[in-house]
CSV table of C-alpha atoms in Angstrom, one decimal:
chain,number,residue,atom,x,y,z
A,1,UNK,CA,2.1,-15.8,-1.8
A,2,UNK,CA,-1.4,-15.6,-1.5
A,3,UNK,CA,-1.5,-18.4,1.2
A,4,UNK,CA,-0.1,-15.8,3.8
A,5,UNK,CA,-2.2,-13.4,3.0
A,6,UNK,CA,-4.6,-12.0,6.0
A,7,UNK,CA,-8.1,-13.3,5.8
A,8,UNK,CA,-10.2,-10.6,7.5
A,9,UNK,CA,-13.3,-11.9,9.8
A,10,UNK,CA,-16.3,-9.7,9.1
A,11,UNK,CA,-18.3,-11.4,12.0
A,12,UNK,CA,-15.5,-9.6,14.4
A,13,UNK,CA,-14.3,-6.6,12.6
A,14,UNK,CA,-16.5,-4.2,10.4
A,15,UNK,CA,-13.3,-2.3,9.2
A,16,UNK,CA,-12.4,-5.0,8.0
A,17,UNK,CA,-12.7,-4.1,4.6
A,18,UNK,CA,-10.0,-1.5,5.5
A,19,UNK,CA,-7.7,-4.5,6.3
A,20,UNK,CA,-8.3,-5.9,3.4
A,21,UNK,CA,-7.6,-2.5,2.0
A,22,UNK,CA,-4.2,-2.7,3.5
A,23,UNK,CA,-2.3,-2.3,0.6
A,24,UNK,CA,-5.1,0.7,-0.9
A,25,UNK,CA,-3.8,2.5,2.2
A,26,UNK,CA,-0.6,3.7,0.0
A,27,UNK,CA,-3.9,5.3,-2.7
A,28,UNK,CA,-4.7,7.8,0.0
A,29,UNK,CA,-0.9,9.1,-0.8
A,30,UNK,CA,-2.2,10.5,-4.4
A,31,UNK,CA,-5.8,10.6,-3.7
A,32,UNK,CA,-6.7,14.0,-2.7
A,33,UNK,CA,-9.3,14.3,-5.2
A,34,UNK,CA,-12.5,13.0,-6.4
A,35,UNK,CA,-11.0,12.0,-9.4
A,36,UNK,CA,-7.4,10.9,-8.4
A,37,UNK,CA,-9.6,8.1,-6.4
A,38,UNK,CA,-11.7,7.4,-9.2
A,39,UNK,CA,-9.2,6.6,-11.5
A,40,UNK,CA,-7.0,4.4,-9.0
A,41,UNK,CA,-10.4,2.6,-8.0
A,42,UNK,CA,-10.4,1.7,-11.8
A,43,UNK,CA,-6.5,0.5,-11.3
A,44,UNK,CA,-7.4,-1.2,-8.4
A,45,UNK,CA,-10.9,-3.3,-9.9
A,46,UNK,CA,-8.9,-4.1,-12.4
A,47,UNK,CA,-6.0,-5.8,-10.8
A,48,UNK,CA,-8.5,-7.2,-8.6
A,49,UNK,CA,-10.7,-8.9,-11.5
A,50,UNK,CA,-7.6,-10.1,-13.4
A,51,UNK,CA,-6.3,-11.6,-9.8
A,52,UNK,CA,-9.3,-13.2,-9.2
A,53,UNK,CA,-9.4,-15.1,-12.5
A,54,UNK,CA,-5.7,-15.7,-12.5
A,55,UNK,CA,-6.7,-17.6,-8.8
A,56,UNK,CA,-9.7,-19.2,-10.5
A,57,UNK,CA,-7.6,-20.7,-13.3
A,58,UNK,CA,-5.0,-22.2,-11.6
A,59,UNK,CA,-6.8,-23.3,-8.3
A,60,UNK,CA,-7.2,-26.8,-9.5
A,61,UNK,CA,-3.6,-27.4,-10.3
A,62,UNK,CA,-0.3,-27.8,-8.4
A,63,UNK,CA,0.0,-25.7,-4.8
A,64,UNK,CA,2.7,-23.5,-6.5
A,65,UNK,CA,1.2,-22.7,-9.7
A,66,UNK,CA,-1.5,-19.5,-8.2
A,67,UNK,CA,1.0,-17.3,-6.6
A,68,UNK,CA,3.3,-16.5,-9.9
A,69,UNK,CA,0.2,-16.9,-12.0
A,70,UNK,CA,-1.8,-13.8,-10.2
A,71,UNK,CA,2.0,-12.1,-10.4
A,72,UNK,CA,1.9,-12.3,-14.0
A,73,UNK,CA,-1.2,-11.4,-14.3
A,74,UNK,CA,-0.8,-8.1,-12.3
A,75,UNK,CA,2.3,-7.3,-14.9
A,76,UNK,CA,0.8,-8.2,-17.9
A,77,UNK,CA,-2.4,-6.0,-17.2
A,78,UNK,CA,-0.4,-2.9,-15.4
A,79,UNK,CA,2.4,-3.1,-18.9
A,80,UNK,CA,-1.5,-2.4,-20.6
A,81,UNK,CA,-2.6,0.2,-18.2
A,82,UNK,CA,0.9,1.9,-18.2
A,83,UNK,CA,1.4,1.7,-22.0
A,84,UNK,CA,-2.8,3.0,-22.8
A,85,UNK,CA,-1.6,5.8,-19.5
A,86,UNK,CA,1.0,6.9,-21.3
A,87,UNK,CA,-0.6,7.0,-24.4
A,88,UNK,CA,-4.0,8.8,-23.5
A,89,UNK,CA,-3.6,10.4,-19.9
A,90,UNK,CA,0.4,10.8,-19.5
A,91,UNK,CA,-0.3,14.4,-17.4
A,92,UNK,CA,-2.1,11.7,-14.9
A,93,UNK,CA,0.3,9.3,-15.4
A,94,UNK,CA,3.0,11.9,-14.2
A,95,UNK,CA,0.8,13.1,-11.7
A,96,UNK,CA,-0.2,9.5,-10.0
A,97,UNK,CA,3.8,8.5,-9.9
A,98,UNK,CA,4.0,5.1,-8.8
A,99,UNK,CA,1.1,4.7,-6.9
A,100,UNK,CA,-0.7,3.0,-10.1
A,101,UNK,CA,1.4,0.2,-9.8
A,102,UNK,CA,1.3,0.3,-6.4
A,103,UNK,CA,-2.2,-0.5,-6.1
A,104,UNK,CA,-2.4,-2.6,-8.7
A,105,UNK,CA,-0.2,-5.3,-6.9
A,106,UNK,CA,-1.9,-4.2,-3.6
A,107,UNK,CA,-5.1,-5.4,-5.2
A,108,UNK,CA,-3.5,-8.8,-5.2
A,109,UNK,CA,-4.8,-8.9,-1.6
A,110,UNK,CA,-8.5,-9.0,-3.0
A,111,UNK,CA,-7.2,-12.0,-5.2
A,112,UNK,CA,-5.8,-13.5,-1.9
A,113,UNK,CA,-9.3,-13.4,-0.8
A,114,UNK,CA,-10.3,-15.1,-3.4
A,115,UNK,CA,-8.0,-18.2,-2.8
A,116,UNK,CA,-9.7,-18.1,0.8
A,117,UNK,CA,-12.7,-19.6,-1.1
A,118,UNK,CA,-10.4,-21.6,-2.4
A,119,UNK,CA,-12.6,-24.7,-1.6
A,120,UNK,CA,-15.6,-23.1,-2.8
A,121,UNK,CA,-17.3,-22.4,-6.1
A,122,UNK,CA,-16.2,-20.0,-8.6
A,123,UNK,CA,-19.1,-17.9,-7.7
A,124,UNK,CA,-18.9,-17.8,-4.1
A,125,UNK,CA,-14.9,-16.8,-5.0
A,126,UNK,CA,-16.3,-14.0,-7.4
A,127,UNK,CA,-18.8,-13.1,-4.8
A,128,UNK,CA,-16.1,-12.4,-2.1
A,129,UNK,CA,-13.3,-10.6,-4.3
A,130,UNK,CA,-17.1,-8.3,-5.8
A,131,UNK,CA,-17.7,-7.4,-2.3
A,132,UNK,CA,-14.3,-6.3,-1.0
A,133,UNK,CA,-13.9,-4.6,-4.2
A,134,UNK,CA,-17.1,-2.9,-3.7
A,135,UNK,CA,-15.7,-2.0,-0.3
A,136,UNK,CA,-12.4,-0.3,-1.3
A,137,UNK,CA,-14.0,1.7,-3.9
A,138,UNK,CA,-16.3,2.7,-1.4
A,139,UNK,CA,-14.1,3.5,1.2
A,140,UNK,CA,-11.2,5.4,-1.6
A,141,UNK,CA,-13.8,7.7,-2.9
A,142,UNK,CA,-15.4,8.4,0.6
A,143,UNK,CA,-12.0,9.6,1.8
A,144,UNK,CA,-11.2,11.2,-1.3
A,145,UNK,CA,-14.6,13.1,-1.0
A,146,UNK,CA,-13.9,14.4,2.5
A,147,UNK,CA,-10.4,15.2,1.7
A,148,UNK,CA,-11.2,17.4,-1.2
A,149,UNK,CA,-14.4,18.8,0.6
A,150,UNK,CA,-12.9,20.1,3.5
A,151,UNK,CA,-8.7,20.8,2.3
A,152,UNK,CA,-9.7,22.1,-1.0
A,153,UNK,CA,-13.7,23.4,-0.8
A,154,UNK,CA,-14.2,21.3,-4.1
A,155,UNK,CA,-14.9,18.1,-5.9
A,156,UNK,CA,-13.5,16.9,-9.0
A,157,UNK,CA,-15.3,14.8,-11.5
A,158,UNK,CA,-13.6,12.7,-13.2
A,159,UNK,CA,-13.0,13.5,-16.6
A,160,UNK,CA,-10.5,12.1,-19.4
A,161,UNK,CA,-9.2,15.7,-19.5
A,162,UNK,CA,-8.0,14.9,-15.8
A,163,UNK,CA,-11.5,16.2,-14.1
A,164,UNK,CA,-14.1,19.0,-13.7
A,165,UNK,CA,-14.0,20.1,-10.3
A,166,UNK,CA,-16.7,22.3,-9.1
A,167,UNK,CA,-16.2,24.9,-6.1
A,168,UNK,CA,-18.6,24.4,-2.8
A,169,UNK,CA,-19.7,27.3,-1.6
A,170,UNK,CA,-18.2,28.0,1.6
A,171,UNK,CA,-15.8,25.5,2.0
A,172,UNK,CA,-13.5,26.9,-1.0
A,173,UNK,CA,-12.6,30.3,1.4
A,174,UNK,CA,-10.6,28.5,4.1
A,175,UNK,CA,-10.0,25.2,3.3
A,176,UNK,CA,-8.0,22.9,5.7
A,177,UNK,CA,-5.1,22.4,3.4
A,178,UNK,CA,-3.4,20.1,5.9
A,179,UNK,CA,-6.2,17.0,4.9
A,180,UNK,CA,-4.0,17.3,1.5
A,181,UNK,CA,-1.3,15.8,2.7
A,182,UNK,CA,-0.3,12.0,3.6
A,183,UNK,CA,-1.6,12.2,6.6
A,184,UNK,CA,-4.5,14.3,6.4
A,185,UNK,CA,-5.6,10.6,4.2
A,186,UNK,CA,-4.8,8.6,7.1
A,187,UNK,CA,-6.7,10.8,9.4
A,188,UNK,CA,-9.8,10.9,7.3
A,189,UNK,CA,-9.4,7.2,6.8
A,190,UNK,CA,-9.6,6.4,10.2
A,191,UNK,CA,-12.6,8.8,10.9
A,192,UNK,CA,-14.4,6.9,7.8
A,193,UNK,CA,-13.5,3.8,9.3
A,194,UNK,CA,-14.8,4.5,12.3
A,195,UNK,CA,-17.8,6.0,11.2
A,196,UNK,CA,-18.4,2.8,9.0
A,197,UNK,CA,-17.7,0.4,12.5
A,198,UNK,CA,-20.8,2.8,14.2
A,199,UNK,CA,-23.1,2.8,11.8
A,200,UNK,CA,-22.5,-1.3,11.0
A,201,UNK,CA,-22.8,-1.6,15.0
A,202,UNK,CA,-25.5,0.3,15.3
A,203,UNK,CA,-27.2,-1.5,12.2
A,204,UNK,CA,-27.1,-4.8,14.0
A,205,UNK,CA,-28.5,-3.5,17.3
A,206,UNK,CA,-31.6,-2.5,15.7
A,207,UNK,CA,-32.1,-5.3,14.0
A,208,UNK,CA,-31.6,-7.4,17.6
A,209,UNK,CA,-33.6,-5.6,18.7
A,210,UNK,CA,-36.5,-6.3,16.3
A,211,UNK,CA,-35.9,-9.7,16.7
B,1,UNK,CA,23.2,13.7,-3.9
B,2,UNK,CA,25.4,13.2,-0.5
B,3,UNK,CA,25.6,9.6,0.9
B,4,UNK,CA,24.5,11.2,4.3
B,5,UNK,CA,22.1,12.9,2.2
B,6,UNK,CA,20.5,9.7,0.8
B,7,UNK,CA,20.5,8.0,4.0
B,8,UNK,CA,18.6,11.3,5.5
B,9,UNK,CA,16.5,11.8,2.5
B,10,UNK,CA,15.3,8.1,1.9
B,11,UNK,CA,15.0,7.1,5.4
B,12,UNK,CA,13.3,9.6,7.2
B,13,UNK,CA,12.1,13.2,4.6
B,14,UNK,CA,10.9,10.3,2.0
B,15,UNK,CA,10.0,7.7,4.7
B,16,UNK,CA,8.3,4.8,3.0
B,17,UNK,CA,5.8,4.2,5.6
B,18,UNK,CA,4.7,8.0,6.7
B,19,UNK,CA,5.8,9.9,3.8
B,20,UNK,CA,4.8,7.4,1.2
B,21,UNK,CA,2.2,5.4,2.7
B,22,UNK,CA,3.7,2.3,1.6
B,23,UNK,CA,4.1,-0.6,3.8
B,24,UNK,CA,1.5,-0.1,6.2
B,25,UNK,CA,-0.4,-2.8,7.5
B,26,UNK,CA,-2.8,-1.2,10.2
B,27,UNK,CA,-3.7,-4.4,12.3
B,28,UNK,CA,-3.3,-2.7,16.1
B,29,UNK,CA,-5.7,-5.4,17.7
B,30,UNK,CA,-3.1,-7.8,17.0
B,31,UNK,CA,-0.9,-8.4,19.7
B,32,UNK,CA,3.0,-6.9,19.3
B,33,UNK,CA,6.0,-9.1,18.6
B,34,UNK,CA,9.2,-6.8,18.5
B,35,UNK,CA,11.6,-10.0,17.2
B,36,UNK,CA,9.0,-10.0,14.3
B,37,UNK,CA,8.7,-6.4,13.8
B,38,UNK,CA,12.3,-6.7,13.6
B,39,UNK,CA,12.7,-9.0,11.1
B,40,UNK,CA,9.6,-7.8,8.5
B,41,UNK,CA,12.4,-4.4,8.7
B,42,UNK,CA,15.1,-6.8,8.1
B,43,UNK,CA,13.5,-8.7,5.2
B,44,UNK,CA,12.3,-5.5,3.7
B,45,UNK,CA,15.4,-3.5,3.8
B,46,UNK,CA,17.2,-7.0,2.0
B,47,UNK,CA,14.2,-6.8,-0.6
B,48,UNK,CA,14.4,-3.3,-1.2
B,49,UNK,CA,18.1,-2.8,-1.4
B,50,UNK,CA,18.0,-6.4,-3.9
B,51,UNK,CA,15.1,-4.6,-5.8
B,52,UNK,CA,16.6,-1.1,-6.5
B,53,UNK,CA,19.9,-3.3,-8.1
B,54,UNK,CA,17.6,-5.5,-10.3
B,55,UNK,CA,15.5,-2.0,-11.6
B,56,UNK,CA,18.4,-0.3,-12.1
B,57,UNK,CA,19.9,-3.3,-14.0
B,58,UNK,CA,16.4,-3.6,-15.9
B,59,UNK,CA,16.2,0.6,-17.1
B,60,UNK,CA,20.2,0.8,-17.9
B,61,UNK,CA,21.4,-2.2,-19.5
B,62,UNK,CA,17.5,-3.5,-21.1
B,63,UNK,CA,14.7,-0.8,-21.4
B,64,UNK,CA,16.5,2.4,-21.9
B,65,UNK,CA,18.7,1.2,-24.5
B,66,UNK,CA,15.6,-0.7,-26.1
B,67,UNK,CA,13.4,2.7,-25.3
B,68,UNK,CA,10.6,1.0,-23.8
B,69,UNK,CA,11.3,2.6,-20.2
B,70,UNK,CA,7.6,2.4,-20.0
B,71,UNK,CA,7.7,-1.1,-18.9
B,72,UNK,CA,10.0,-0.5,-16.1
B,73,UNK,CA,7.0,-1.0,-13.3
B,74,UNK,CA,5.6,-4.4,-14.7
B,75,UNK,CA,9.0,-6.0,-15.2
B,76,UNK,CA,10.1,-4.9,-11.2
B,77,UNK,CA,7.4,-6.4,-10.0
B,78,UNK,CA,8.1,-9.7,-11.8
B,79,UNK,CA,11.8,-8.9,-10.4
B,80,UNK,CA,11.1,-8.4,-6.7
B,81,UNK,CA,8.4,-11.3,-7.1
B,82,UNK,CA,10.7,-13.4,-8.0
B,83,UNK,CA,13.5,-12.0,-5.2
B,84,UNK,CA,11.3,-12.4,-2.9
B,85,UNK,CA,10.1,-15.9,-4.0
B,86,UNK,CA,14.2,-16.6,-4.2
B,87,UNK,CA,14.6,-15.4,0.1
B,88,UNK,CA,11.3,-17.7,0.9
B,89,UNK,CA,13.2,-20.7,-0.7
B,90,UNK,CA,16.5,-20.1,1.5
B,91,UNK,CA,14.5,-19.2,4.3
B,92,UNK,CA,13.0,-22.8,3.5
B,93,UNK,CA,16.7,-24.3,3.2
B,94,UNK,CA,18.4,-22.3,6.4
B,95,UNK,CA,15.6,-23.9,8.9
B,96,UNK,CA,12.5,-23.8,10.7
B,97,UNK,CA,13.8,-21.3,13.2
B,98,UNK,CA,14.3,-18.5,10.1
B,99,UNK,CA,11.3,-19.4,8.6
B,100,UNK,CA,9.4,-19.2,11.6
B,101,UNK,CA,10.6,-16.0,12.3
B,102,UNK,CA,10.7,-14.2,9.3
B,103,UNK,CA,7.9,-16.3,7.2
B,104,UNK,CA,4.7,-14.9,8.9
B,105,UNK,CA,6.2,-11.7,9.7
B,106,UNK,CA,6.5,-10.9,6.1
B,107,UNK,CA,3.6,-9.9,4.6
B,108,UNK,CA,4.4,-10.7,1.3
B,109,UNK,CA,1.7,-8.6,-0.9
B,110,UNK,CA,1.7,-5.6,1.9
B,111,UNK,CA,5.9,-5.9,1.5
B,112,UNK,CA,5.4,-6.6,-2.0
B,113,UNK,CA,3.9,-3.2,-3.1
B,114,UNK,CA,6.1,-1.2,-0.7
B,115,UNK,CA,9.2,-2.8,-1.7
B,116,UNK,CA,7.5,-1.9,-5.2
B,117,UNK,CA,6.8,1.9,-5.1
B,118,UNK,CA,10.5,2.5,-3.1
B,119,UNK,CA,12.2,0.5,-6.2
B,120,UNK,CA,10.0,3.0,-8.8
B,121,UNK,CA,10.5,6.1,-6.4
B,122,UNK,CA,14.7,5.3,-6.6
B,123,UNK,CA,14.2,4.5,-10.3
B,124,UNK,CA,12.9,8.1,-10.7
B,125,UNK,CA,15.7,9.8,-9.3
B,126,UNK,CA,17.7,8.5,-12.3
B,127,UNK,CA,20.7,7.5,-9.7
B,128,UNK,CA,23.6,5.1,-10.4
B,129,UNK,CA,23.5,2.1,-9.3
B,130,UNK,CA,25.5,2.6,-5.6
B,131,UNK,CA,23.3,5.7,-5.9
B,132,UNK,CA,20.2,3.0,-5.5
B,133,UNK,CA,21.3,0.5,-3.6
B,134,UNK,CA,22.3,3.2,-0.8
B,135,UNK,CA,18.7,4.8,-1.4
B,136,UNK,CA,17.1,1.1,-1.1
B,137,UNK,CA,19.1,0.6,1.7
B,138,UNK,CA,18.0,3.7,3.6
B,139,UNK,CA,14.6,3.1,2.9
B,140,UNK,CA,14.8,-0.5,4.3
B,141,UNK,CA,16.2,1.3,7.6
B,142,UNK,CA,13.4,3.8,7.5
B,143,UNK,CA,10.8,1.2,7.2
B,144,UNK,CA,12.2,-0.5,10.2
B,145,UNK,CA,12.1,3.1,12.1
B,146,UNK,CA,8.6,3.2,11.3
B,147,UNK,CA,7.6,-0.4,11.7
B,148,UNK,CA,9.5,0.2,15.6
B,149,UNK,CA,8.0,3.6,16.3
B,150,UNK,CA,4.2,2.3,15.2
B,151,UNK,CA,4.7,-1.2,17.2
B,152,UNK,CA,6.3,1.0,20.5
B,153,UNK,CA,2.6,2.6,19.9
B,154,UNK,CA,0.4,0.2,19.6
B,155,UNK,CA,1.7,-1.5,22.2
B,156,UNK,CA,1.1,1.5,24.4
B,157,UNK,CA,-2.3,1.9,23.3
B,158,UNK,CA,-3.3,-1.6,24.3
B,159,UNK,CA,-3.8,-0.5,27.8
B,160,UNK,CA,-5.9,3.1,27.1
B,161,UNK,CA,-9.4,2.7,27.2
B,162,UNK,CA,-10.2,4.3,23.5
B,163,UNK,CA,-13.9,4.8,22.1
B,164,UNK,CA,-15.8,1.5,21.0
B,165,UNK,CA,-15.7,2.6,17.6
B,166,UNK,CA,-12.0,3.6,17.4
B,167,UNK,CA,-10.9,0.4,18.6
B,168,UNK,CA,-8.4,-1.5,16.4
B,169,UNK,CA,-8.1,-0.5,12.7
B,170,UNK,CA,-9.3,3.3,13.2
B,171,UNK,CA,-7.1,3.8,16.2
B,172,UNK,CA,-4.1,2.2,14.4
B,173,UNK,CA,-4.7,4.4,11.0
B,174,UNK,CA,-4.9,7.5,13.6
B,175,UNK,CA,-1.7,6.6,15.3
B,176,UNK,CA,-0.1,6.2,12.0
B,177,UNK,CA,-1.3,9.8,10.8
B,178,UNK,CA,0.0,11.5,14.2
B,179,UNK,CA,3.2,9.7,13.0
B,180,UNK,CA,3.2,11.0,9.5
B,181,UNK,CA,2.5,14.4,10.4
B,182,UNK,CA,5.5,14.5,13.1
B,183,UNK,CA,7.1,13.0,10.1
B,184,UNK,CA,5.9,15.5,7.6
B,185,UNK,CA,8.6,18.4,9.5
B,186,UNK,CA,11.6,16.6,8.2
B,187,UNK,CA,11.5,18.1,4.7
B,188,UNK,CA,13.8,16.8,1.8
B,189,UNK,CA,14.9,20.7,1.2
B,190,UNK,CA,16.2,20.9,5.4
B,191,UNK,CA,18.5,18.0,4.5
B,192,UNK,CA,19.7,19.6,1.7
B,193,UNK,CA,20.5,22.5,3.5
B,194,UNK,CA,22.1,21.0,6.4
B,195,UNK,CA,24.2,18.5,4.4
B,196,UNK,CA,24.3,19.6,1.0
B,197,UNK,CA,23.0,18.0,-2.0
């Protein structure tokens, strides 16, 4: 499974770590708060850790062994996160539907990049799945920022009583309500993107040009 | 819920790629292969429709009657690992030309996770068991729908001359939410109206 996966170049793509992020796309369905995102970044770091070591473990034995390893894996620690959910948080359990699962085995992607380094050491395999992680958590909360900004004129803290949120002034008279939905996420997503592609672009110019 | 309803409702109000979000891979530098967009539909709709059975063999006959319906989203996704692991192995057996085809078209972890959160999203409904194959099976078609529509685009856009820093992933994510929000006027409640429940 992880074999197929895409491997994104960074050298030819900065929004790459969206790509890579191509199964935290379905989080932007749920994640129209502050909060929302920071509790499915937790999901997702999670699976990602536990798909990482799942890929580390078996690397070194038979070609077939990684793919159902990282699958159980994923189950063993989302039947953990679904039974402690429903024990401790079951109003954001109910709220989050299935898109804790969902990410969860979408964060078998940053395992896949993992088995990219498949030929390298454990810590250049850690290194790759820290900084994609890094980068999805980045990019969830960034969007979810935006999102709650401008469609609800407030940001959530997360909280284990489901979050804080705390009213900007301004924003909270006429909010743009439509940012709330689906694809108000996709919309913000590809604005973030893009931002992220200029300011990487941009980056390396000046450093060219100091060279 | 009507079968006309289900096919309406699962396929296009509760579309699993704008409604959902699920399924979307937004790659739309890479060039477009309608046989292949074609078949990632196909083998969805086949893993969704096989998926939906297995859950809804997994909550009624195992985890209700043990009460651990808790469980239901780790054990489907050891179920439609292993389905899917089961249609790689034919595709393996049937011959290069079907594995060629439908092998790198598949995604697996992208198909994985939206074959995933349709199974869990039928499961919810509490529906029988034709019920969920019908609702998997619309799905699968509306995935196709979307997977058509989103390739028809991005082929399109590979001749406009878009902004430097819109090219590619942004462009593809912004086609995809122009798509959603078209999308977003098929509400579940219209079909209901105009078909009954």
């Amino acid at each position: 499974m992880t074999s197929d996966a895409p491997r994104p170049d960074l050298s030819r793509d900065p929004a790459w770590l969206l790509s890579l992020a191509a199964g935290l796309v379905p989080a932007l369905a749920v994640a129209t708060r502050v909060s929302t995102a920071a509790w499915l970044s937790a999901v997702a770091v999670l699976a990602a850790v536990a798909a990482c070591l799942a890929v580390l473990a078996t690397r070194r034995m038979a070609s077939w062994v990684p793919a159902p390893a990282v699958l159980l894996a994923i189950s063993g620690m989302l039947a953990g996160v679904e039974l402690a959910a429903a024990a401790w948080l079951p109003q954001l359990r109910a709220g989050l539907g299935v898109y804790p699962p969902v990410t969860m085995v979408s964060c078998l992607l940053l395992g896949a990049a993992a088995s990219a380094a498949r030929e390298a050491t454990a810590a250049r395999a850690a290194g790759v799945v820290a900084r994609s992680v890094i980068g999805l958590v980045g990019m969830l909360l960034a969007v979810a920022l935006v999102r709650e900004a401008l469609g609800a004129g407030s940001v959530t803290l997360p909280t284990l009583a489901g979050g804080r949120p705390i009213v900007l002034p301004g924003l909270g008279k006429a909010p743009a309500a439509a940012l709330l939905a689906p694809f108000g996420g996709l919309l913000v997503a590809a604005y973030v993107a893009a931002a992220v592609r200029g300011c990487w672009r941009a980056t390396r110019r000046a450093k060219g040009a100091g060279r | 819920m009507s079968w006309v309803g289900i096919l309406l409702t699962f396929s296009l109000a509760e579309n699993v790629v704008f409604a959902r979000l699920l399924g979307l891979y937004p790659c739309a530098d890479q060039p477009v292969d309608r046989r292949r967009t074609v078949a990632a539909g196909a083998a969805l709709t086949l893993l969704v429709t096989a998926g939906a059975f297995a859950a809804w063999a997994l909550r009624v006959l195992v985890l209700e009657p043990l009460k651990l319906s808790v469980l239901l989203a780790p054990l489907t996704v050891l179920a439609i690992g292993a389905i899917g692991a089961l249609a790689r192995a034919c595709l393996r057996l049937a011959g290069d030309g079907a594995s060629r085809l439908l092998g790198p078209a598949f995604q697996p972890i992208v198909a994985l996770a939206a074959a995933l959160g349709v199974v869990l999203a039928v499961s919810g409904e509490r529906a029988g068991v034709l019920e969920s194959v019908a609702a998997g099976l619309a799905s699968g078609l509306g995935f196709l729908l979307a997977q058509a529509i989103l390739a028809a685009v991005a082929d399109r856009m590979q001749t406009e001359d878009a902004p430097e820093a819109f090219r590619g992933i942004p462009l593809a994510l912004l086609s995809a939410a122009l798509a959603s929000l078209a999308f977003a006027g098929l509400d579940r409640a219209l079909f209901a109206r105009l078909v009954g429940r």
